[in-house]
Amino acid sequence: MEANASFEFQSLLKPIKTGRQDPTKDHGELGDPLSPMGRLFHRPGSSIYIMGFLGSKTAIDPRHFKAGVASAFLAYPRFTTKMRWVKTEVDIDQHVFFPKIEPKDTSNVGVDKFVEEYTRDLTGIPLDMSKPLWDVHVLNLDKMTTQGAMAVALFRFHHCIGDGMSLMSLFMSFTRKASDPTAKPSLPVFSRKKQQMDPESKRGRCLSFLGVLWNTLVDIFYLLATAFFLDDTPNPLKGPKDARQNIKFVKNITKTTLNDVVMGVVEAGVSRYLNRRYDEINGNKTKNNIGNLPQKLRFRATIYFNIRAVQGIQAVENMINKDSLARWGNQVGYVIYPFKIMLRDNNPLDYVYRAQTMMNRKKASMESYFSYHIGRFLLNAFGFKVVNSFHVASLPVKPTMWFSNMMGPQEEISIFGYPVAYLGCSCFGQTVALMIHVMSYAENLNFILSTDDDVISNSHELCNDLEQSLEVIKVAAIAKKNSEESKD
């Protein structure tokens, strides 16, 4: 569990003109306009980029890697077009870079710190708007990182190219199993939890529909209130290899889902961090560093959901099909998730149980679909300037943090023949001071933090709090298991 970088936020791209467009009109040299969601990711104060991290177990050969990137990326239009999707010639040498690294560069600060600082500096350099909006920076290192990488590839994409699901599908298409270089990696299987009620029961279906309807109405009201006036309480956040196995263990003991455990760990880690920060703000007046949290602290997260009709990672060939139910692009909506910031030292598993209750409620609501379609409707109906004044139709700024997770390859993979040591992804350019991404790779689970250094100068401490919270929750799960076994 680590902070791959502390990202500095700023408006990186010039604003573009948007408005109602006739989809049947030939735009000629101007190219096709951005999609409604693509425009939301490219506006003043919130030009958002996706950054992917890939650690290779071996050094990467520049010519071989560039040839692989060219064959993998240039077959798809959004990687060969400029803003407004204007077709252009692509010079791969202007998109894939191998900076020269001297031994003294890594020996002075350490190889891990060097990679982190390079990543942070890279977030302050905007992509060239005269070229397709992506690039790759490959760092061939003289020493191995703590995660076993001799080279690190940093992929930058403007979010208007596509969302995480689109890019992950593309990534999976040109990788191969590390154990079998000729076989594509297995796609993660998405399965919905079966409903407990009798599917033939008319009464049960009616109650389920009414529950979804009620939850949706409440969530829409909450969403609108957040857009217009409901802000979070000002707070210090506003402005390990076995992690996956530990989370699976807690999931099995508590009979919840992986997402429930992850959200419980995040709530516990944030509570631990805020408790310590409030103690520092108050002059370390409390004993044992407890009881520092305000009584009424509104702290919410914006959680992003894939709203495609077909869930899970799909083959990229299916996503680029116009008739696909899992089309390429930015098919994401969001929900407002309220945290209960408090210390639960007596029973840490309550973090997980509360997360399960909240996530089940959010799943039984159409809030994410509403947030997506209201933005799409208002953009098409009134244009960008009107939408920019209504945060419900754009990206939320009042919640304290953003959260997203991504299921990666289930087994170890290679890219263009290079074995992959680790994977991760994050965003930068957003208007909130904290974003947490959770991404799995084989048996590993990484928490990647994107932070504003002016607000959160000690992001490594927050990472430590997340790691410690997972350990505390795991210990509580072990105690619960032992207690249940002793009763038997």
CSV table of C-alpha atoms in Angstrom, one decimal:
chain,number,residue,atom,x,y,z
A,1,MET,CA,0.0,0.0,0.0
A,2,GLU,CA,1.7,3.2,-1.1
A,3,ALA,CA,1.5,6.7,-2.3
A,4,ASN,CA,2.8,6.6,-5.8
A,5,ALA,CA,2.8,10.4,-6.0
A,6,SER,CA,1.6,13.6,-4.5
A,7,PHE,CA,-0.1,15.3,-7.4
A,8,GLU,CA,-0.2,19.1,-7.7
A,9,PHE,CA,-3.5,20.3,-9.1
A,10,GLN,CA,-3.8,23.1,-11.7
A,11,SER,CA,-5.7,24.0,-14.8
A,12,LEU,CA,-3.6,22.4,-17.5
A,13,LEU,CA,-5.5,22.9,-20.7
A,14,LYS,CA,-7.0,25.9,-22.5
A,15,PRO,CA,-10.8,26.0,-22.5
A,16,ILE,CA,-12.5,24.7,-25.6
A,17,LYS,CA,-15.8,26.0,-27.1
A,18,THR,CA,-18.7,23.7,-26.8
A,19,GLY,CA,-22.4,23.9,-27.5
A,20,ARG,CA,-25.2,22.1,-29.3
A,21,GLN,CA,-24.0,20.2,-32.3
A,22,ASP,CA,-25.9,18.4,-35.1
A,23,PRO,CA,-24.6,14.9,-34.9
A,24,THR,CA,-25.4,14.3,-38.6
A,25,LYS,CA,-23.4,17.4,-39.7
A,26,ASP,CA,-20.1,16.8,-41.5
A,27,HIS,CA,-17.5,18.7,-39.4
A,28,GLY,CA,-14.8,18.5,-42.1
A,29,GLU,CA,-11.4,19.8,-41.0
A,30,LEU,CA,-12.8,20.7,-37.6
A,31,GLY,CA,-13.3,17.1,-36.7
A,32,ASP,CA,-15.9,15.5,-34.6
A,33,PRO,CA,-16.8,17.3,-31.4
A,34,LEU,CA,-16.1,15.9,-27.9
A,35,SER,CA,-18.8,13.8,-26.3
A,36,PRO,CA,-20.8,15.5,-23.5
A,37,MET,CA,-18.8,13.6,-20.8
A,38,GLY,CA,-15.5,14.3,-22.6
A,39,ARG,CA,-16.3,18.1,-22.4
A,40,LEU,CA,-16.8,17.8,-18.6
A,41,PHE,CA,-13.3,16.4,-18.3
A,42,HIS,CA,-11.9,19.3,-20.2
A,43,ARG,CA,-13.0,22.6,-18.6
A,44,PRO,CA,-11.3,25.5,-16.7
A,45,GLY,CA,-10.3,24.3,-13.2
A,46,SER,CA,-11.0,20.7,-14.0
A,47,SER,CA,-9.0,19.3,-16.9
A,48,ILE,CA,-8.5,15.8,-15.8
A,49,TYR,CA,-5.8,13.3,-16.9
A,50,ILE,CA,-5.5,9.6,-16.3
A,51,MET,CA,-2.0,8.3,-15.3
A,52,GLY,CA,-1.1,4.7,-15.4
A,53,PHE,CA,1.9,3.2,-13.7
A,54,LEU,CA,3.5,0.0,-14.9
A,55,GLY,CA,6.6,-1.6,-13.3
A,56,SER,CA,8.7,-4.0,-15.5
A,57,LYS,CA,10.8,-6.7,-13.9
A,58,THR,CA,13.4,-6.0,-16.6
A,59,ALA,CA,14.9,-3.0,-18.4
A,60,ILE,CA,12.9,-1.9,-21.5
A,61,ASP,CA,14.4,-1.6,-24.9
A,62,PRO,CA,13.3,1.8,-26.5
A,63,ARG,CA,13.0,0.6,-30.2
A,64,HIS,CA,11.2,-2.6,-29.3
A,65,PHE,CA,8.8,-0.8,-26.8
A,66,LYS,CA,8.0,2.1,-29.2
A,67,ALA,CA,7.2,-0.5,-32.0
A,68,GLY,CA,4.9,-2.3,-29.6
A,69,VAL,CA,3.1,1.0,-28.5
A,70,ALA,CA,2.7,2.0,-32.1
A,71,SER,CA,1.1,-1.3,-33.1
A,72,ALA,CA,-1.2,-1.3,-30.0
A,73,PHE,CA,-2.3,2.3,-29.8
A,74,LEU,CA,-2.3,3.6,-33.4
A,75,ALA,CA,-5.0,1.2,-34.5
A,76,TYR,CA,-7.6,3.1,-32.6
A,77,PRO,CA,-8.8,6.6,-33.8
A,78,ARG,CA,-8.7,8.4,-30.4
A,79,PHE,CA,-4.9,7.8,-30.2
A,80,THR,CA,-4.3,9.3,-33.7
A,81,THR,CA,-6.6,12.4,-33.4
A,82,LYS,CA,-6.2,15.8,-31.8
A,83,MET,CA,-8.8,17.7,-29.8
A,84,ARG,CA,-12.2,17.5,-31.5
A,85,TRP,CA,-10.9,14.2,-32.9
A,86,VAL,CA,-9.1,15.7,-35.9
A,87,LYS,CA,-7.2,12.9,-37.7
A,88,THR,CA,-3.4,13.6,-37.8
A,89,GLU,CA,-0.1,11.8,-38.5
A,90,VAL,CA,1.5,10.4,-35.3
A,91,ASP,CA,5.2,10.5,-34.7
A,92,ILE,CA,5.8,7.8,-32.1
A,93,ASP,CA,9.0,9.5,-31.0
A,94,GLN,CA,6.9,12.5,-29.9
A,95,HIS,CA,4.7,10.3,-27.7
A,96,VAL,CA,7.1,7.7,-26.1
A,97,PHE,CA,10.1,9.1,-24.2
A,98,PHE,CA,13.1,7.5,-22.6
A,99,PRO,CA,14.7,10.1,-20.4
A,100,LYS,CA,18.4,9.6,-19.6
A,101,ILE,CA,18.9,8.7,-16.0
A,102,GLU,CA,22.3,9.0,-14.4
A,103,PRO,CA,23.3,6.8,-11.4
A,104,LYS,CA,23.6,9.9,-9.2
A,105,ASP,CA,19.9,10.8,-9.9
A,106,THR,CA,18.7,7.8,-8.0
A,107,SER,CA,21.6,7.4,-5.5
A,108,ASN,CA,20.9,10.9,-4.0
A,109,VAL,CA,17.3,10.3,-3.0
A,110,GLY,CA,16.8,6.5,-3.6
A,111,VAL,CA,15.1,4.9,-6.6
A,112,ASP,CA,11.6,4.9,-5.2
A,113,LYS,CA,11.7,8.6,-4.3
A,114,PHE,CA,13.2,9.4,-7.7
A,115,VAL,CA,10.3,7.7,-9.5
A,116,GLU,CA,7.8,9.5,-7.2
A,117,GLU,CA,9.4,12.9,-7.8
A,118,TYR,CA,9.5,12.3,-11.5
A,119,THR,CA,5.8,11.4,-11.5
A,120,ARG,CA,4.9,14.4,-9.5
A,121,ASP,CA,6.9,16.7,-11.8
A,122,LEU,CA,5.2,15.1,-14.8
A,123,THR,CA,1.8,16.1,-13.6
A,124,GLY,CA,2.7,19.7,-13.9
A,125,ILE,CA,3.6,19.5,-17.6
A,126,PRO,CA,0.5,19.8,-19.9
A,127,LEU,CA,0.1,17.6,-22.9
A,128,ASP,CA,0.7,19.3,-26.2
A,129,MET,CA,-2.7,20.2,-27.6
A,130,SER,CA,-1.3,20.1,-31.2
A,131,LYS,CA,-0.9,16.3,-30.9
A,132,PRO,CA,-3.1,13.4,-29.8
A,133,LEU,CA,-3.6,13.7,-26.1
A,134,TRP,CA,-1.4,10.9,-24.7
A,135,ASP,CA,2.2,10.0,-24.0
A,136,VAL,CA,4.4,7.5,-22.3
A,137,HIS,CA,7.6,8.1,-20.2
A,138,VAL,CA,9.8,5.1,-19.6
A,139,LEU,CA,12.3,5.2,-16.7
A,140,ASN,CA,15.0,2.5,-17.0
A,141,LEU,CA,16.5,2.3,-13.5
A,142,ASP,CA,19.9,1.3,-12.3
A,143,LYS,CA,18.5,-0.3,-9.1
A,144,MET,CA,15.3,-2.3,-8.4
A,145,THR,CA,12.4,-0.6,-6.8
A,146,THR,CA,10.9,-2.0,-3.6
A,147,GLN,CA,8.1,-3.5,-5.7
A,148,GLY,CA,10.6,-5.4,-7.9
A,149,ALA,CA,10.7,-3.2,-11.0
A,150,MET,CA,13.9,-2.4,-13.0
A,151,ALA,CA,11.9,0.0,-15.3
A,152,VAL,CA,8.8,2.0,-14.8
A,153,ALA,CA,6.5,3.2,-17.6
A,154,LEU,CA,4.2,6.2,-16.9
A,155,PHE,CA,1.2,6.5,-19.3
A,156,ARG,CA,-0.6,9.8,-19.5
A,157,PHE,CA,-4.0,10.1,-21.2
A,158,HIS,CA,-6.4,13.0,-21.2
A,159,HIS,CA,-9.7,11.7,-19.7
A,160,CYS,CA,-11.6,12.7,-22.8
A,161,ILE,CA,-10.0,9.8,-24.6
A,162,GLY,CA,-11.9,7.4,-22.5
A,163,ASP,CA,-12.6,6.2,-18.9
A,164,GLY,CA,-10.7,3.7,-16.9
A,165,MET,CA,-12.7,0.8,-18.2
A,166,SER,CA,-12.0,1.7,-21.8
A,167,LEU,CA,-8.3,2.1,-21.2
A,168,MET,CA,-8.1,-1.1,-19.2
A,169,SER,CA,-9.8,-3.1,-22.0
A,170,LEU,CA,-7.3,-1.7,-24.4
A,171,PHE,CA,-4.4,-2.5,-22.1
A,172,MET,CA,-5.6,-6.1,-21.7
A,173,SER,CA,-5.8,-6.5,-25.5
A,174,PHE,CA,-2.0,-6.2,-26.0
A,175,THR,CA,-0.7,-7.9,-22.9
A,176,ARG,CA,-0.1,-11.6,-22.5
A,177,LYS,CA,0.1,-14.1,-19.6
A,178,ALA,CA,3.6,-14.1,-18.0
A,179,SER,CA,3.3,-17.9,-17.8
A,180,ASP,CA,2.3,-18.2,-21.5
A,181,PRO,CA,3.5,-15.5,-23.9
A,182,THR,CA,1.1,-16.6,-26.6
A,183,ALA,CA,-2.1,-16.4,-24.4
A,184,LYS,CA,-4.1,-13.4,-23.6
A,185,PRO,CA,-4.8,-12.7,-19.9
A,186,SER,CA,-8.2,-13.9,-18.5
A,187,LEU,CA,-10.8,-11.1,-18.3
A,188,PRO,CA,-12.1,-10.6,-14.8
A,189,VAL,CA,-15.5,-12.1,-14.3
A,190,PHE,CA,-18.2,-9.7,-13.1
A,191,SER,CA,-21.0,-11.3,-11.1
A,192,ARG,CA,-23.9,-9.7,-9.3
A,193,LYS,CA,-24.9,-10.9,-5.9
A,194,LYS,CA,-28.0,-12.9,-6.1
A,195,GLN,CA,-31.1,-11.5,-4.5
A,196,GLN,CA,-32.4,-13.3,-1.4
A,197,MET,CA,-36.1,-12.9,-2.3
A,198,ASP,CA,-38.0,-15.3,-4.4
A,199,PRO,CA,-37.7,-14.0,-8.0
A,200,GLU,CA,-41.2,-15.3,-8.7
A,201,SER,CA,-42.8,-13.3,-5.9
A,202,LYS,CA,-44.8,-10.4,-7.3
A,203,ARG,CA,-44.8,-8.8,-3.8
A,204,GLY,CA,-41.0,-9.1,-3.5
A,205,ARG,CA,-40.5,-7.5,-6.9
A,206,CYS,CA,-42.9,-4.7,-6.1
A,207,LEU,CA,-41.1,-4.0,-2.8
A,208,SER,CA,-37.8,-4.0,-4.5
A,209,PHE,CA,-39.0,-1.6,-7.2
A,210,LEU,CA,-40.4,0.8,-4.5
A,211,GLY,CA,-37.1,0.6,-2.6
A,212,VAL,CA,-35.1,1.5,-5.7
A,213,LEU,CA,-37.5,4.4,-6.5
A,214,TRP,CA,-37.4,5.7,-2.9
A,215,ASN,CA,-33.6,5.5,-2.7
A,216,THR,CA,-33.3,7.2,-6.1
A,217,LEU,CA,-35.5,10.1,-5.1
A,218,VAL,CA,-33.7,10.6,-1.8
A,219,ASP,CA,-30.3,10.4,-3.6
A,220,ILE,CA,-31.3,12.9,-6.3
A,221,PHE,CA,-32.5,15.4,-3.7
A,222,TYR,CA,-29.1,14.9,-1.9
A,223,LEU,CA,-27.3,15.3,-5.2
A,224,LEU,CA,-29.1,18.5,-6.0
A,225,ALA,CA,-28.5,19.9,-2.5
A,226,THR,CA,-24.8,19.1,-2.8
A,227,ALA,CA,-24.7,20.9,-6.2
A,228,PHE,CA,-26.3,24.1,-4.9
A,229,PHE,CA,-25.5,24.6,-1.2
A,230,LEU,CA,-24.6,21.5,0.8
A,231,ASP,CA,-20.8,21.6,1.4
A,232,ASP,CA,-18.6,19.4,3.5
A,233,THR,CA,-17.4,20.6,6.9
A,234,PRO,CA,-14.0,22.3,6.5
A,235,ASN,CA,-11.4,19.7,7.5
A,236,PRO,CA,-7.6,19.0,7.1
A,237,LEU,CA,-8.3,16.9,4.0
A,238,LYS,CA,-10.7,19.2,2.2
A,239,GLY,CA,-8.9,21.3,-0.4
A,240,PRO,CA,1.5,-4.1,1.2
A,241,LYS,CA,1.9,-7.1,-0.9
A,242,ASP,CA,-0.6,-9.2,1.2
A,243,ALA,CA,-3.3,-6.5,1.1
A,244,ARG,CA,-5.5,-8.4,-1.3
A,245,GLN,CA,-5.3,-11.6,0.7
A,246,ASN,CA,-6.1,-9.7,3.9
A,247,ILE,CA,-9.1,-8.0,2.3
A,248,LYS,CA,-10.3,-11.4,1.0
A,249,PHE,CA,-10.0,-12.8,4.5
A,250,VAL,CA,-12.0,-10.0,6.0
A,251,LYS,CA,-14.6,-10.4,3.2
A,252,ASN,CA,-15.1,-14.1,3.9
A,253,ILE,CA,-15.3,-13.6,7.7
A,254,THR,CA,-17.8,-10.7,7.5
A,255,LYS,CA,-19.7,-12.2,4.5
A,256,THR,CA,-19.4,-8.9,2.6
A,257,THR,CA,-17.8,-8.0,-0.7
A,258,LEU,CA,-14.3,-6.8,-1.6
A,259,ASN,CA,-15.7,-3.3,-2.3
A,260,ASP,CA,-17.3,-3.2,1.1
A,261,VAL,CA,-14.1,-4.0,2.8
A,262,VAL,CA,-12.1,-1.5,0.8
A,263,MET,CA,-14.6,1.3,1.6
A,264,GLY,CA,-14.5,0.3,5.3
A,265,VAL,CA,-10.7,0.5,5.2
A,266,VAL,CA,-10.8,3.9,3.6
A,267,GLU,CA,-13.3,5.2,6.1
A,268,ALA,CA,-11.2,3.8,9.0
A,269,GLY,CA,-7.9,5.2,7.5
A,270,VAL,CA,-9.4,8.7,6.9
A,271,SER,CA,-10.9,8.7,10.5
A,272,ARG,CA,-7.5,7.8,11.9
A,273,TYR,CA,-5.7,10.5,9.9
A,274,LEU,CA,-8.2,13.2,10.7
A,275,ASN,CA,-8.2,12.4,14.4
A,276,ARG,CA,-4.4,12.9,14.5
A,277,ARG,CA,-4.6,16.1,12.4
A,278,TYR,CA,-7.2,17.6,14.6
A,279,ASP,CA,-5.0,16.8,17.6
A,280,GLU,CA,-2.2,18.7,15.9
A,281,ILE,CA,-4.5,21.6,15.1
A,282,ASN,CA,-5.7,21.7,18.7
A,283,GLY,CA,-2.1,21.8,20.1
A,284,ASN,CA,-1.9,18.1,21.2
A,285,LYS,CA,-4.1,18.7,24.2
A,286,THR,CA,-5.8,15.3,24.3
A,287,LYS,CA,-4.5,12.2,26.0
A,288,ASN,CA,-3.7,9.1,24.0
A,289,ASN,CA,-4.6,11.0,20.8
A,290,ILE,CA,-8.3,10.1,21.0
A,291,GLY,CA,-11.4,12.2,21.1
A,292,ASN,CA,-10.1,14.8,18.7
A,293,LEU,CA,-12.8,14.6,16.0
A,294,PRO,CA,-15.6,17.2,15.8
A,295,GLN,CA,-19.0,16.0,16.9
A,296,LYS,CA,-20.7,16.9,13.6
A,297,LEU,CA,-18.3,16.5,10.8
A,298,ARG,CA,-19.8,16.2,7.3
A,299,PHE,CA,-17.3,14.3,5.1
A,300,ARG,CA,-18.4,12.8,1.8
A,301,ALA,CA,-16.8,11.1,-1.1
A,302,THR,CA,-17.7,11.1,-4.8
A,303,ILE,CA,-17.6,7.5,-6.0
A,304,TYR,CA,-17.6,6.9,-9.7
A,305,PHE,CA,-19.5,4.0,-11.3
A,306,ASN,CA,-19.4,2.4,-14.7
A,307,ILE,CA,-22.9,2.7,-16.0
A,308,ARG,CA,-22.6,0.6,-19.1
A,309,ALA,CA,-25.3,-2.0,-19.7
A,310,VAL,CA,-22.7,-4.7,-19.7
A,311,GLN,CA,-20.5,-4.6,-16.6
A,312,GLY,CA,-16.9,-5.6,-16.2
A,313,ILE,CA,-13.9,-5.4,-18.6
A,314,GLN,CA,-14.8,-6.3,-22.1
A,315,ALA,CA,-12.7,-7.1,-25.2
A,316,VAL,CA,-11.6,-3.9,-26.8
A,317,GLU,CA,-13.0,-5.1,-30.2
A,318,ASN,CA,-16.5,-5.1,-28.7
A,319,MET,CA,-16.1,-1.7,-27.1
A,320,ILE,CA,-15.3,0.1,-30.3
A,321,ASN,CA,-18.4,-1.4,-32.0
A,322,LYS,CA,-21.0,1.4,-32.3
A,323,ASP,CA,-23.8,-1.1,-31.4
A,324,SER,CA,-22.0,-2.4,-28.3
A,325,LEU,CA,-23.6,-2.3,-24.9
A,326,ALA,CA,-20.2,-1.5,-23.4
A,327,ARG,CA,-19.1,1.3,-25.8
A,328,TRP,CA,-15.7,3.0,-25.6
A,329,GLY,CA,-15.7,6.5,-24.0
A,330,ASN,CA,-16.6,8.1,-20.7
A,331,GLN,CA,-19.6,6.1,-19.5
A,332,VAL,CA,-19.3,7.0,-15.9
A,333,GLY,CA,-21.8,8.4,-13.4
A,334,TYR,CA,-21.2,9.2,-9.7
A,335,VAL,CA,-22.9,9.0,-6.3
A,336,ILE,CA,-22.3,11.0,-3.2
A,337,TYR,CA,-21.2,8.7,-0.4
A,338,PRO,CA,-21.3,10.0,3.2
A,339,PHE,CA,-18.6,8.8,5.5
A,340,LYS,CA,-19.1,8.4,9.3
A,341,ILE,CA,-15.8,9.8,10.6
A,342,MET,CA,-15.2,8.3,14.0
A,343,LEU,CA,-12.9,5.9,15.8
A,344,ARG,CA,-14.3,2.4,16.2
A,345,ASP,CA,-11.6,0.8,18.3
A,346,ASN,CA,-14.1,-1.4,20.2
A,347,ASN,CA,-15.2,-3.1,17.0
A,348,PRO,CA,-13.3,-2.2,13.8
A,349,LEU,CA,-15.4,-4.5,11.8
A,350,ASP,CA,-18.2,-2.0,12.1
A,351,TYR,CA,-16.4,0.0,9.4
A,352,VAL,CA,-17.0,-2.9,7.0
A,353,TYR,CA,-20.6,-3.5,8.1
A,354,ARG,CA,-21.5,0.2,7.7
A,355,ALA,CA,-19.8,0.2,4.2
A,356,GLN,CA,-21.9,-2.8,3.2
A,357,THR,CA,-25.1,-1.1,4.3
A,358,MET,CA,-24.2,2.1,2.4
A,359,MET,CA,-23.0,0.3,-0.7
A,360,ASN,CA,-26.1,-1.9,-0.9
A,361,ARG,CA,-28.2,1.2,-0.6
A,362,LYS,CA,-26.3,3.0,-3.4
A,363,LYS,CA,-26.7,-0.1,-5.6
A,364,ALA,CA,-30.4,0.0,-5.0
A,365,SER,CA,-30.6,3.5,-6.5
A,366,MET,CA,-30.4,5.1,-9.9
A,367,GLU,CA,-28.3,8.1,-8.6
A,368,SER,CA,-25.3,7.3,-10.8
A,369,TYR,CA,-27.4,7.1,-14.0
A,370,PHE,CA,-29.2,10.4,-13.0
A,371,SER,CA,-25.9,12.2,-12.5
A,372,TYR,CA,-24.6,11.0,-16.0
A,373,HIS,CA,-27.8,11.6,-18.0
A,374,ILE,CA,-28.6,15.0,-16.4
A,375,GLY,CA,-25.2,16.3,-17.4
A,376,ARG,CA,-25.6,14.9,-20.9
A,377,PHE,CA,-29.1,16.4,-21.3
A,378,LEU,CA,-28.1,19.8,-20.1
A,379,LEU,CA,-25.0,19.9,-22.3
A,380,ASN,CA,-26.9,19.0,-25.4
A,381,ALA,CA,-29.8,21.4,-24.5
A,382,PHE,CA,-28.1,24.5,-23.2
A,383,GLY,CA,-24.4,24.2,-23.9
A,384,PHE,CA,-21.3,24.2,-21.8
A,385,LYS,CA,-21.5,27.7,-20.2
A,386,VAL,CA,-24.9,27.0,-18.6
A,387,VAL,CA,-23.8,23.5,-17.4
A,388,ASN,CA,-20.6,24.9,-15.9
A,389,SER,CA,-22.7,26.9,-13.4
A,390,PHE,CA,-24.6,23.8,-12.2
A,391,HIS,CA,-22.3,21.4,-10.5
A,392,VAL,CA,-24.9,18.6,-10.6
A,393,ALA,CA,-24.4,18.5,-14.3
A,394,SER,CA,-20.6,18.6,-14.1
A,395,LEU,CA,-18.0,17.1,-11.8
A,396,PRO,CA,-18.7,17.6,-8.1
A,397,VAL,CA,-16.5,20.0,-6.1
A,398,LYS,CA,-18.2,20.2,-2.7
A,399,PRO,CA,-17.4,16.6,-1.4
A,400,THR,CA,-14.0,16.4,0.2
A,401,MET,CA,-12.6,13.5,-1.9
A,402,TRP,CA,-13.1,11.4,-5.0
A,403,PHE,CA,-12.9,7.6,-5.0
A,404,SER,CA,-12.6,5.0,-7.8
A,405,ASN,CA,-11.5,1.4,-8.1
A,406,MET,CA,-10.4,-0.8,-11.0
A,407,MET,CA,-10.1,-4.5,-11.3
A,408,GLY,CA,-6.9,-5.4,-13.0
A,409,PRO,CA,-5.5,-8.6,-14.5
A,410,GLN,CA,-6.1,-11.7,-12.3
A,411,GLU,CA,-2.7,-13.3,-13.2
A,412,GLU,CA,0.7,-11.9,-13.8
A,413,ILE,CA,1.1,-10.5,-17.3
A,414,SER,CA,3.8,-9.2,-19.7
A,415,ILE,CA,3.6,-6.2,-22.1
A,416,PHE,CA,5.5,-6.6,-25.4
A,417,GLY,CA,7.5,-9.4,-23.7
A,418,TYR,CA,8.4,-7.5,-20.6
A,419,PRO,CA,7.1,-9.1,-17.3
A,420,VAL,CA,5.0,-6.7,-15.2
A,421,ALA,CA,5.9,-6.3,-11.6
A,422,TYR,CA,3.0,-4.0,-10.6
A,423,LEU,CA,0.2,-1.9,-12.0
A,424,GLY,CA,-1.6,1.2,-10.8
A,425,CYS,CA,-3.6,4.2,-12.0
A,426,SER,CA,-4.7,7.6,-10.8
A,427,CYS,CA,-5.9,11.0,-12.0
A,428,PHE,CA,-4.6,14.5,-11.7
A,429,GLY,CA,-6.1,17.9,-12.5
A,430,GLN,CA,-9.3,17.5,-10.4
A,431,THR,CA,-10.6,20.2,-8.1
A,432,VAL,CA,-10.5,18.2,-4.9
A,433,ALA,CA,-7.4,17.8,-2.7
A,434,LEU,CA,-7.7,14.0,-2.4
A,435,MET,CA,-8.5,11.2,-4.7
A,436,ILE,CA,-8.0,7.5,-3.9
A,437,HIS,CA,-7.7,4.9,-6.5
A,438,VAL,CA,-7.7,1.2,-5.6
A,439,MET,CA,-6.4,-1.2,-8.3
A,440,SER,CA,-5.8,-5.0,-8.2
A,441,TYR,CA,-3.1,-6.9,-10.0
A,442,ALA,CA,-2.8,-10.7,-9.6
A,443,GLU,CA,-2.7,-11.2,-5.8
A,444,ASN,CA,-1.7,-7.5,-5.1
A,445,LEU,CA,-3.9,-4.6,-4.3
A,446,ASN,CA,-2.6,-1.0,-4.4
A,447,PHE,CA,-4.0,2.1,-2.9
A,448,ILE,CA,-2.9,5.1,-5.0
A,449,LEU,CA,-3.3,8.6,-3.6
A,450,SER,CA,-3.5,11.8,-5.7
A,451,THR,CA,-3.2,14.7,-3.4
A,452,ASP,CA,-2.8,18.5,-3.4
A,453,ASP,CA,0.5,19.2,-1.6
A,454,ASP,CA,-0.7,22.6,-0.3
A,455,VAL,CA,-3.5,20.8,1.6
A,456,ILE,CA,-2.1,17.4,2.3
A,457,SER,CA,1.7,17.7,2.7
A,458,ASN,CA,2.1,14.4,4.4
A,459,SER,CA,0.3,12.0,2.1
A,460,HIS,CA,2.6,9.1,3.2
A,461,GLU,CA,1.1,9.3,6.7
A,462,LEU,CA,-2.4,8.9,5.2
A,463,CYS,CA,-1.1,5.8,3.3
A,464,ASN,CA,0.2,4.4,6.6
A,465,ASP,CA,-3.1,5.0,8.2
A,466,LEU,CA,-4.9,3.0,5.5
A,467,GLU,CA,-2.4,0.2,5.9
A,468,GLN,CA,-2.7,0.2,9.7
A,469,SER,CA,-6.5,0.3,9.4
A,470,LEU,CA,-6.5,-2.8,7.2
A,471,GLU,CA,-4.3,-4.6,9.7
A,472,VAL,CA,-6.6,-3.6,12.7
A,473,ILE,CA,-9.7,-4.8,10.7
A,474,LYS,CA,-7.9,-8.1,9.8
A,475,VAL,CA,-7.0,-8.7,13.5
A,476,ALA,CA,-10.7,-8.1,14.4
A,477,ALA,CA,-11.7,-10.6,11.7
A,478,ILE,CA,-9.3,-13.2,13.1
A,479,ALA,CA,-10.8,-12.7,16.6
A,480,LYS,CA,-14.3,-13.1,15.2
A,481,LYS,CA,-13.3,-16.3,13.4
A,482,ASN,CA,-11.7,-17.7,16.5
A,483,SER,CA,-14.7,-16.8,18.6
A,484,GLU,CA,-17.1,-18.6,16.1
A,485,GLU,CA,-14.9,-21.7,16.0
A,486,SER,CA,-14.7,-21.9,19.8
A,487,LYS,CA,-18.5,-21.9,19.9
A,488,ASP,CA,-18.6,-24.8,17.5
